[in-house]
Amino acid sequence: MAARALREAGRRRRGWAAEVGRRCFSGGSAGAAVAETKEGAAGGGKAVNLFTAVNQALHIALDTDPRAYVFGEDVGFGGVFRCTTGLADRFGKNRVFNTPLCEQGIAGFAIGLAAMGNRAIAEIQFADYIFPAFDQIVNEAAKFRYRSGNEFNCGGLTIRTPYGAVGHGGHYHSQSPEAFFCHVPGLKVVIPRSPREAKGLLLASIRDPNPVVFFEPKWLYRLAVEEVPEEDYMLPLSQAEVIRKGSDITLIGWGAQLGVLKEACEDAAKDGVSCELIDLKTLIPWDKETVEASVKKTGKLLVSHEAPITGGFGAEIAASIAERCFQRLEAPVARVCGLDTPFPLVYEPFYMPTKNKVLDAIKATVNY
Amino acid sequence: MAALWLARASSQLARRAARSLARHGEPSPPWFLASAPPPPVLGPPAVERSRRRGFCSVRRFAGESSAAAAAAAAATAAVEEEPENGFAAGADQAIDFPGGKVSFVAEMNFLPDSQRERINCYRVLDDDGRTISDSKFQEVSKEVALKMYSEMVTLQIMDTIFYEAQRQGRISFYLTSNGEEAINIASAAALSIDDIVLPQYREPGVLLWRGFTLQEFANQCFGNKLDYGKGRQMPIHYGSNRLNYFTVSSPIATQLPHAVGAAYSLKMDKKDACAITYFGDGGTSEGDFHAALNFAAVMETPVIFFCRNNGWAISTPTTEQFRSDGVVVRGQAYGIRGIRVDGNDALAVYSAVHAAREMAITEGRPILVEALTYRVGHHSTSDDSTKYRPIDEIEHWRTARDPISRYRKWVQGNGWWSDAEESELRSRVRKELLQAIQVAERMPKPSVAELFTDVYDQIPSNLREQDQLLRDTIMKHPADYPTDVPV
């Protein structure tokens, strides 16, 4: 219900939302520029949005492995975000099915299924609702291999879940809970920034022999459009990507926030500031080396995410880079993040780490 | 609105109530309380019937005796041909609702909170180890019967010796299965090795039955380098891929949803096997219990939910755990067939699990088994249960209700066992255990390198870095670290 309301509202797109909507990689030159620098995937393919790219990945995952299963709340008819459209028709209701409305049940069932040597691709309808499954993910999935001394593992488990702001989602359709999961050894946390990335990273996550929590930027489901190769391809996990070269400051982010950072880079360039932009992609285990190399070059770092600043994953990056690059840092690491409030409805434009907040922080850091 | 409706309905209501009284010749409960459906009986369960007719049709004013239930069923049958008696499902008195037809009735019937009588408990052996006349049970051969007995005794001795080892400070922790030996061994005996076991932590007997050696148990409790868990978990967290026994984890009831997923996999692979998961009475309060039962019912998975209702969740008695008639009644609410069984009666447990397994696999459905028993030992070595329960209660269950001696009487009654064999068995197991403990204790611990493996399938760079840092620290401050863990 809530999701349907969200979709409807998404189509209506109020003024501010439409404006911020431009931050995605769809259409305009900004998106193309990011897509061009991408590596790992063959070029070409039809221009599709992010939910279609996810859908393609799921088709391929089910098609290439008869032991793969897709399930979750409302996935049977195609899912509230349409990511599972057509899967049940093609692969049958034994492999693509609805579950009861119970996140801990979905996660627990998925762990058992994965532990029997299957690829269990579970959907949690919104990341805001993943918390009932937290115990299963943290105490069970993450420790399954370790606690058994590798007698058992649930590496075939992938939990897909839409995260982040969408312009009108309020408290419970907007959160970015990635940091909670980054505190859990044994899990991998992956967040794609665009349709092409989503397909390649999702296939890699599904086939990775470790449990993965895969956060999908729900704002980009429809808004982000780019050419996505139709074939089966994977993008490497735990490898960050420099998506824009620069010399004055390093900007790092993931998921939908990359769009905001991209715009900030362009505006900063007009003021003569050269920004290097990095997509972290995998939050744990994360690619410190790529970030370190960049910061050693630029001497400055800005981290940005939608989640509240305190205890966010940006803090981990800032601390690690301070340890590794202290001698090279010419300014404190800047963090432009969500506020330390619950995600607010009418105040969303105030809460968000918007382009101008980023731009101000870039200038302050560069001029430190 | 409601008042008007009540007034109009009242005369018909009174007539029907009178008829109901006359039919059954006994006082009915208060008019607003429908009695619960008759207690389930062995054989094709009432669920089938109610599914066909809608649950309303089996609710009546009858008492709970089986005769009354039969009369009620007959009345229902008659009702369907005689619309004027008020129970009929006429065009305007029933609704096709998801799940089946639902009849409308004029009475305002709240379902009662419980049945008048508690669900009965299946038993084969009486307190003296004699089979109850008319008892139906799964035959066991002499060979299996004796193996069951000797494994029950072995489990008991293992508990005694490991408990003592903990008291002597040789292992850090232990947890006994005292009083639940029949549940452990008899349920395991009724399964096939291909069945997947998802244990809690008071079922080591299942692993013992499957062939886990006393040395393997000891290795785990001492966390030595031969422990499959590489010394990472507390004692008693056993697991074995070879024996299809998932590794124990401490959180309560988390394994239940896993069992449903595992069972779904078995079903998709068309295996002649089921999953079985064990848990205690306390575990049924966890969300995972409810999630798992509901998922299992909806997905029609071959899984046995085996509840060891031993009366105590650490110090919390079942009266402070739930208000339902134990656990077995919960199955019905989820659409799951269930049975209550005497958990201290090895033959009853064996028979119930044997039948449950057959139904689970051939019909593709979950089964709930509630075994009534008693945790004779403390919760664990960190607990002193005399602080919260009377010693004579413990003593009563330890002696008068001991499942091992009851089963021994039956075995001996068959002429299959002698006192001489008994003492031979006990001294042999004791010797083996002491030997196993000595070997396990002398065995080196796993090396520090294993601290970093198995977090992921491969060691990521952050862990390699931490490994190196730790080694540097150990070199600098060797006195800070245990000497028995190789670096």
Coordinates of N, CA and C in Angstrom, one line a residue, chain B residues 54-230:
Chain B
G54 N -15.5 -25.2 6.5 CA -15.4 -23.9 7.2 C -15.3 -24.2 8.7
F55 N -14.6 -23.4 9.4 CA -14.4 -23.8 10.8 C -15.6 -23.6 11.7
C56 N -16.6 -22.8 11.2 CA -17.8 -22.6 12.0 C -18.6 -23.9 12.2
S57 N -18.5 -24.7 11.2 CA -19.4 -25.9 11.3 C -18.9 -26.9 12.3
V58 N -17.7 -26.8 12.8 CA -17.3 -27.8 13.8 C -17.4 -27.2 15.2
R59 N -17.9 -25.9 15.3 CA -18.0 -25.3 16.6 C -19.4 -25.6 17.1
R60 N -19.5 -26.3 18.2 CA -20.8 -26.5 18.8 C -20.8 -26.5 20.3
F61 N -22.0 -26.8 20.8 CA -22.2 -26.8 22.2 C -21.8 -28.1 22.9
A62 N -21.4 -29.0 22.1 CA -21.1 -30.3 22.7 C -20.0 -30.3 23.7
G63 N -20.0 -31.3 24.6 CA -18.9 -31.4 25.5 C -17.7 -31.9 24.7
E64 N -16.6 -32.2 25.4 CA -15.4 -32.5 24.7 C -15.1 -34.0 24.6
S65 N -16.0 -34.8 25.1 CA -15.8 -36.2 25.0 C -15.9 -36.6 23.5
S66 N -15.2 -37.7 23.2 CA -15.2 -38.1 21.8 C -16.6 -38.5 21.3
A67 N -17.4 -39.0 22.2 CA -18.7 -39.4 21.8 C -19.5 -38.1 21.4
A68 N -19.3 -37.1 22.2 CA -20.0 -35.8 21.9 C -19.5 -35.3 20.6
A69 N -18.2 -35.4 20.4 CA -17.6 -34.9 19.2 C -18.2 -35.6 18.0
A70 N -18.4 -36.9 18.1 CA -19.0 -37.7 17.1 C -20.4 -37.3 16.8
A71 N -21.1 -37.1 17.9 CA -22.5 -36.6 17.8 C -22.5 -35.3 17.1
A72 N -21.6 -34.4 17.4 CA -21.5 -33.1 16.8 C -21.3 -33.2 15.3
A73 N -20.4 -34.1 15.0 CA -20.1 -34.3 13.6 C -21.3 -34.8 12.8
A74 N -22.0 -35.7 13.5 CA -23.2 -36.2 12.8 C -24.2 -35.1 12.7
A75 N -24.4 -34.3 13.7 CA -25.3 -33.2 13.6 C -25.0 -32.3 12.5
T76 N -23.7 -32.1 12.3 CA -23.2 -31.2 11.3 C -23.7 -31.7 9.9
A77 N -23.5 -33.1 9.8 CA -23.9 -33.7 8.5 C -25.3 -33.5 8.3
A78 N -26.1 -33.7 9.3 CA -27.6 -33.6 9.2 C -27.9 -32.1 8.9
V79 N -27.2 -31.2 9.5 CA -27.5 -29.8 9.3 C -27.4 -29.4 7.9
E80 N -26.4 -30.0 7.2 CA -26.2 -29.6 5.8 C -27.4 -30.0 4.9
E81 N -28.2 -31.0 5.4 CA -29.4 -31.3 4.6 C -30.6 -30.6 5.1
E82 N -30.6 -30.0 6.3 CA -31.8 -29.5 7.0 C -31.5 -28.0 7.2
P83 N -31.8 -27.2 6.3 CA -31.5 -25.8 6.4 C -32.2 -25.1 7.6
E84 N -33.4 -25.6 7.9 CA -34.2 -24.8 8.9 C -33.7 -24.9 10.3
N85 N -32.7 -25.7 10.6 CA -32.3 -25.8 12.0 C -31.3 -24.7 12.4
G86 N -31.1 -23.8 11.4 CA -30.3 -22.6 11.8 C -28.9 -22.6 11.5
F87 N -28.3 -23.7 11.4 CA -26.8 -23.8 11.1 C -26.5 -23.8 9.6
A88 N -27.6 -23.8 8.9 CA -27.4 -24.0 7.4 C -26.7 -22.9 6.8
A89 N -26.0 -23.2 5.7 CA -25.4 -22.2 4.9 C -26.2 -21.8 3.7
G90 N -27.2 -21.1 3.9 CA -28.1 -20.7 2.8 C -27.4 -19.6 2.1
A91 N -28.0 -19.1 1.0 CA -27.4 -18.1 0.2 C -27.0 -16.8 1.0
D92 N -27.9 -16.5 1.9 CA -27.7 -15.3 2.7 C -27.1 -15.6 4.1
Q93 N -26.7 -16.8 4.3 CA -26.2 -17.2 5.7 C -24.8 -17.7 5.6
A94 N -24.2 -17.5 4.5 CA -22.8 -17.9 4.4 C -22.1 -17.0 3.5
I95 N -20.8 -17.0 3.6 CA -20.0 -16.1 2.7 C -18.8 -16.9 2.1
D96 N -18.6 -16.8 0.9 CA -17.4 -17.4 0.3 C -16.3 -16.4 0.6
F97 N -15.4 -16.8 1.5 CA -14.3 -15.9 1.9 C -13.0 -16.7 1.7
P98 N -12.0 -15.9 1.4 CA -10.7 -16.6 1.2 C -10.4 -17.6 2.2
G99 N -10.1 -18.9 1.8 CA -9.9 -19.9 2.8 C -11.1 -20.9 2.8
G100 N -12.2 -20.5 2.3 CA -13.4 -21.4 2.2 C -14.7 -20.7 2.7
K101 N -15.8 -21.5 2.6 CA -17.1 -20.9 3.0 C -17.2 -20.7 4.5
V102 N -17.7 -19.6 4.9 CA -17.9 -19.3 6.3 C -19.4 -19.1 6.5
S103 N -19.9 -19.9 7.5 CA -21.3 -19.8 7.8 C -21.6 -18.6 8.7
F104 N -22.8 -18.0 8.5 CA -23.2 -17.0 9.5 C -24.1 -17.7 10.5
V105 N -23.9 -17.2 11.8 CA -24.8 -17.8 12.8 C -25.4 -16.6 13.6
A106 N -26.5 -16.9 14.2 CA -27.2 -15.8 14.9 C -26.6 -15.6 16.3
E107 N -25.9 -16.6 16.9 CA -25.3 -16.5 18.2 C -24.1 -15.6 18.1
M108 N -23.8 -14.8 19.1 CA -22.6 -14.1 19.2 C -21.6 -15.0 20.0
N109 N -20.9 -15.8 19.3 CA -20.0 -16.8 19.9 C -18.5 -16.3 19.9
F110 N -18.1 -16.0 21.1 CA -16.6 -15.8 21.2 C -16.0 -17.1 21.3
L111 N -14.9 -17.3 20.6 CA -14.2 -18.6 20.8 C -13.6 -18.6 22.2
P112 N -13.7 -19.7 22.8 CA -13.1 -19.7 24.2 C -11.6 -19.6 24.2
D113 N -11.1 -19.1 25.3 CA -9.6 -19.0 25.4 C -8.9 -20.3 25.4
S114 N -9.6 -21.4 25.8 CA -9.0 -22.7 25.8 C -10.1 -23.7 25.8
Q115 N -9.6 -24.9 25.5 CA -10.6 -26.0 25.6 C -10.8 -26.4 27.0
R116 N -12.0 -27.1 27.3 CA -12.3 -27.4 28.7 C -11.3 -28.4 29.2
E117 N -10.9 -29.3 28.4 CA -9.9 -30.3 28.9 C -8.6 -30.0 28.1
R118 N -7.5 -30.3 28.8 CA -6.2 -30.1 28.1 C -6.0 -31.2 27.0
I119 N -5.3 -30.8 26.0 CA -5.0 -31.8 25.0 C -4.3 -33.0 25.6
N120 N -4.7 -34.2 25.3 CA -4.1 -35.3 25.9 C -2.7 -35.7 25.4
C121 N -2.1 -36.6 26.0 CA -0.7 -36.9 25.8 C -0.5 -38.3 25.4
Y122 N 0.1 -38.5 24.3 CA 0.3 -39.9 23.7 C 1.4 -40.6 24.5
R123 N 1.1 -41.8 24.9 CA 2.1 -42.6 25.7 C 2.0 -44.1 25.3
V124 N 3.1 -44.8 25.4 CA 3.1 -46.2 25.1 C 3.4 -47.0 26.4
L125 N 4.4 -46.5 27.1 CA 4.9 -47.2 28.3 C 4.3 -46.6 29.5
D126 N 3.8 -47.4 30.5 CA 3.4 -46.8 31.7 C 4.6 -46.6 32.6
D127 N 4.3 -46.1 33.8 CA 5.5 -45.7 34.7 C 6.4 -46.9 35.0
D128 N 5.8 -48.1 34.9 CA 6.6 -49.3 35.2 C 7.2 -49.9 33.9
G129 N 7.2 -49.2 32.8 CA 7.8 -49.7 31.6 C 7.0 -50.8 30.9
R130 N 5.7 -50.9 31.3 CA 4.9 -51.9 30.5 C 4.1 -51.2 29.5
T131 N 3.9 -51.8 28.3 CA 3.1 -51.2 27.3 C 1.7 -51.1 27.8
I132 N 1.1 -50.0 27.6 CA -0.3 -49.8 28.0 C -1.2 -50.6 27.0
S133 N -2.2 -51.3 27.6 CA -3.0 -52.1 26.7 C -3.6 -51.2 25.6
D134 N -3.8 -51.7 24.4 CA -4.3 -51.0 23.3 C -3.4 -50.0 22.7
S135 N -2.2 -49.8 23.3 CA -1.4 -48.7 22.8 C -0.9 -49.1 21.4
K136 N -0.9 -48.1 20.5 CA -0.4 -48.3 19.1 C 0.9 -47.6 19.1
F137 N 1.9 -48.4 18.6 CA 3.2 -47.8 18.5 C 4.0 -48.5 17.4
Q138 N 5.0 -47.8 17.0 CA 5.9 -48.3 15.9 C 6.8 -49.3 16.5
E139 N 6.8 -50.5 16.0 CA 7.6 -51.6 16.5 C 9.1 -51.2 16.3
V140 N 9.9 -51.6 17.3 CA 11.4 -51.4 17.1 C 12.0 -52.8 17.3
S141 N 13.0 -53.1 16.4 CA 13.7 -54.3 16.5 C 14.5 -54.4 17.8
K142 N 14.9 -55.6 18.2 CA 15.8 -55.7 19.3 C 17.0 -54.9 19.2
E143 N 17.6 -55.0 18.0 CA 18.9 -54.3 17.8 C 18.7 -52.8 18.0
V144 N 17.7 -52.2 17.3 CA 17.4 -50.8 17.5 C 17.1 -50.4 18.9
A145 N 16.3 -51.3 19.5 CA 15.9 -51.0 20.9 C 17.1 -51.0 21.9
L146 N 18.0 -51.9 21.6 CA 19.2 -51.9 22.5 C 20.1 -50.8 22.2
K147 N 20.2 -50.4 20.9 CA 21.1 -49.3 20.6 C 20.5 -48.0 21.2
M148 N 19.2 -47.9 21.2 CA 18.5 -46.7 21.8 C 18.9 -46.7 23.3
Y149 N 18.8 -47.9 23.9 CA 19.0 -47.9 25.4 C 20.5 -47.5 25.7
S150 N 21.4 -48.1 24.9 CA 22.8 -47.9 25.3 C 23.2 -46.4 25.0
E151 N 22.6 -45.8 24.0 CA 22.9 -44.4 23.7 C 22.3 -43.5 24.7
M152 N 21.1 -43.9 25.3 CA 20.6 -43.1 26.3 C 21.5 -43.1 27.6
V153 N 22.0 -44.3 27.8 CA 22.9 -44.4 29.0 C 24.2 -43.6 28.7
T154 N 24.7 -43.7 27.5 CA 25.9 -43.0 27.1 C 25.8 -41.5 27.3
L155 N 24.6 -41.0 26.8 CA 24.4 -39.6 26.9 C 24.3 -39.2 28.4
Q156 N 23.7 -40.0 29.2 CA 23.7 -39.7 30.7 C 25.1 -39.7 31.3
I157 N 25.9 -40.6 30.9 CA 27.2 -40.7 31.5 C 28.1 -39.5 31.0
M158 N 27.9 -39.2 29.7 CA 28.6 -38.1 29.1 C 28.3 -36.8 29.8
D159 N 27.0 -36.6 30.1 CA 26.6 -35.4 30.8 C 27.3 -35.4 32.2
T160 N 27.3 -36.5 32.9 CA 27.8 -36.6 34.3 C 29.3 -36.2 34.2
I161 N 30.0 -36.8 33.3 CA 31.5 -36.7 33.3 C 31.9 -35.3 32.8
F162 N 31.2 -34.8 31.7 CA 31.6 -33.4 31.3 C 31.2 -32.4 32.3
Y163 N 30.1 -32.6 33.0 CA 29.7 -31.7 34.0 C 30.7 -31.6 35.1
E164 N 31.3 -32.8 35.5 CA 32.3 -32.8 36.5 C 33.6 -32.1 36.0
A165 N 33.9 -32.3 34.7 CA 35.1 -31.7 34.1 C 34.9 -30.2 34.2
Q166 N 33.7 -29.7 34.0 CA 33.5 -28.3 34.1 C 33.7 -27.8 35.5
R167 N 33.2 -28.6 36.4 CA 33.3 -28.3 37.9 C 34.8 -28.3 38.3
Q168 N 35.6 -29.1 37.6 CA 37.0 -29.1 38.0 C 37.8 -28.0 37.2
G169 N 37.1 -27.2 36.4 CA 37.7 -26.2 35.7 C 38.4 -26.6 34.4
R170 N 38.2 -27.8 34.0 CA 38.9 -28.3 32.8 C 38.2 -27.8 31.5
I171 N 36.9 -27.6 31.5 CA 36.2 -26.9 30.4 C 35.5 -25.8 31.0
S172 N 35.2 -24.8 30.1 CA 34.7 -23.5 30.6 C 33.2 -23.5 30.9
F173 N 32.5 -24.5 30.3 CA 31.0 -24.4 30.4 C 30.5 -25.8 30.0
Y174 N 29.3 -26.1 30.5 CA 28.6 -27.3 30.1 C 27.1 -27.2 30.3
L175 N 26.4 -28.0 29.7 CA 24.9 -28.0 29.7 C 24.4 -29.4 29.5
T176 N 23.7 -29.9 30.5 CA 23.3 -31.3 30.4 C 21.9 -31.5 29.8
S177 N 21.7 -32.7 29.4 CA 20.3 -33.1 28.8 C 19.6 -34.0 29.8
N178 N 20.0 -34.0 31.1 CA 19.4 -34.9 32.1 C 17.9 -34.8 32.1
G179 N 17.3 -36.0 32.0 CA 15.8 -36.0 32.0 C 15.2 -36.0 30.6
E180 N 16.1 -35.7 29.6 CA 15.5 -35.6 28.3 C 16.3 -36.6 27.3
E181 N 16.8 -37.6 27.9 CA 17.5 -38.6 27.2 C 16.6 -39.3 26.2
A182 N 15.3 -39.6 26.6 CA 14.4 -40.3 25.6 C 14.1 -39.4 24.4
I183 N 13.9 -38.2 24.7 CA 13.6 -37.2 23.6 C 14.8 -37.2 22.6
N184 N 16.0 -37.1 23.2 CA 17.2 -37.0 22.3 C 17.3 -38.2 21.5
I185 N 17.3 -39.4 22.1 CA 17.7 -40.6 21.4 C 16.6 -41.2 20.6
A186 N 15.4 -41.2 21.2 CA 14.3 -41.8 20.5 C 13.9 -41.0 19.2
S187 N 13.9 -39.7 19.3 CA 13.5 -38.9 18.2 C 14.6 -39.1 17.1
A188 N 15.9 -39.2 17.5 CA 16.9 -39.4 16.5 C 16.8 -40.8 15.8
A189 N 16.4 -41.8 16.6 CA 16.3 -43.1 16.1 C 15.2 -43.2 15.0
A190 N 14.2 -42.4 15.1 CA 13.0 -42.4 14.2 C 13.3 -41.7 12.9
L191 N 14.5 -41.1 12.8 CA 14.8 -40.3 11.6 C 15.8 -41.1 10.7
S192 N 16.0 -40.6 9.5 CA 17.0 -41.1 8.7 C 18.2 -40.2 8.7
I193 N 19.4 -40.7 8.3 CA 20.6 -39.8 8.4 C 20.5 -38.7 7.3
D194 N 19.6 -38.9 6.3 CA 19.5 -37.8 5.3 C 18.6 -36.6 5.8
D195 N 17.9 -36.9 6.9 CA 17.1 -35.8 7.5 C 18.0 -34.8 8.1
I196 N 17.6 -33.5 7.9 CA 18.5 -32.4 8.3 C 18.1 -32.0 9.7
V197 N 19.1 -32.0 10.6 CA 18.8 -31.6 12.0 C 19.2 -30.2 12.3
L198 N 18.3 -29.3 12.8 CA 18.6 -28.0 13.2 C 18.4 -27.9 14.7
P199 N 19.4 -28.1 15.5 CA 19.2 -28.3 16.9 C 19.2 -26.9 17.6
Q200 N 18.7 -27.0 18.9 CA 19.0 -25.8 19.8 C 20.3 -26.2 20.5
Y201 N 20.3 -26.6 21.7 CA 21.5 -27.0 22.4 C 21.4 -28.1 23.3
R202 N 20.1 -28.6 23.5 CA 19.9 -29.7 24.5 C 19.6 -31.0 23.8
E203 N 20.2 -31.1 22.6 CA 19.9 -32.4 21.8 C 21.2 -33.0 21.3
P204 N 22.3 -33.1 22.2 CA 23.5 -33.7 21.7 C 23.3 -35.2 21.4
G205 N 22.2 -35.8 22.0 CA 21.9 -37.2 21.8 C 21.6 -37.5 20.4
V206 N 21.0 -36.6 19.7 CA 20.7 -36.8 18.3 C 22.0 -37.0 17.5
L207 N 23.0 -36.2 17.9 CA 24.3 -36.3 17.2 C 25.0 -37.6 17.6
L208 N 24.9 -37.9 18.9 CA 25.4 -39.2 19.3 C 24.9 -40.4 18.6
W209 N 23.6 -40.4 18.4 CA 22.9 -41.4 17.7 C 23.4 -41.5 16.2
R210 N 23.7 -40.4 15.7 CA 24.2 -40.3 14.3 C 25.6 -40.7 14.1
G211 N 26.3 -40.9 15.2 CA 27.7 -41.4 15.1 C 28.8 -40.4 15.4
F212 N 28.4 -39.3 16.0 CA 29.5 -38.4 16.5 C 30.1 -39.1 17.7
T213 N 31.4 -39.2 17.7 CA 32.1 -40.0 18.7 C 32.3 -39.2 20.0
L214 N 32.6 -39.9 21.0 CA 32.8 -39.3 22.3 C 34.0 -38.4 22.2
Q215 N 35.0 -38.8 21.4 CA 36.2 -38.0 21.2 C 35.8 -36.7 20.5
E216 N 34.9 -36.8 19.5 CA 34.5 -35.5 18.8 C 33.7 -34.6 19.8
F217 N 32.9 -35.2 20.6 CA 32.3 -34.3 21.6 C 33.3 -33.6 22.5
A218 N 34.3 -34.4 23.0 CA 35.3 -33.9 23.9 C 36.1 -32.8 23.2
N219 N 36.5 -33.1 21.9 CA 37.3 -32.1 21.2 C 36.5 -30.7 21.1
Q220 N 35.2 -30.8 20.9 CA 34.5 -29.5 20.9 C 34.5 -28.8 22.2
C221 N 34.2 -29.6 23.3 CA 34.1 -29.0 24.6 C 35.5 -28.4 25.0
F222 N 36.6 -29.0 24.6 CA 37.9 -28.4 24.9 C 38.4 -27.4 23.9
G223 N 37.6 -27.2 22.8 CA 38.0 -26.2 21.8 C 39.4 -26.5 21.3
N224 N 39.8 -27.7 21.1 CA 41.1 -28.0 20.6 C 41.2 -28.0 19.1
K225 N 42.3 -28.3 18.5 CA 42.5 -28.1 17.0 C 41.7 -29.1 16.2
L226 N 41.1 -30.1 16.9 CA 40.3 -31.1 16.1 C 38.8 -30.7 16.2
D227 N 38.5 -29.7 17.1 CA 37.1 -29.2 17.1 C 36.7 -28.7 15.7
Y228 N 35.6 -29.1 15.2 CA 35.2 -28.7 13.8 C 35.0 -27.2 13.9
G229 N 34.6 -26.7 15.0 CA 34.3 -25.2 15.1 C 35.5 -24.4 15.4
K230 N 36.7 -25.1 15.4 CA 38.0 -24.4 15.6 C 38.1 -23.5 16.9

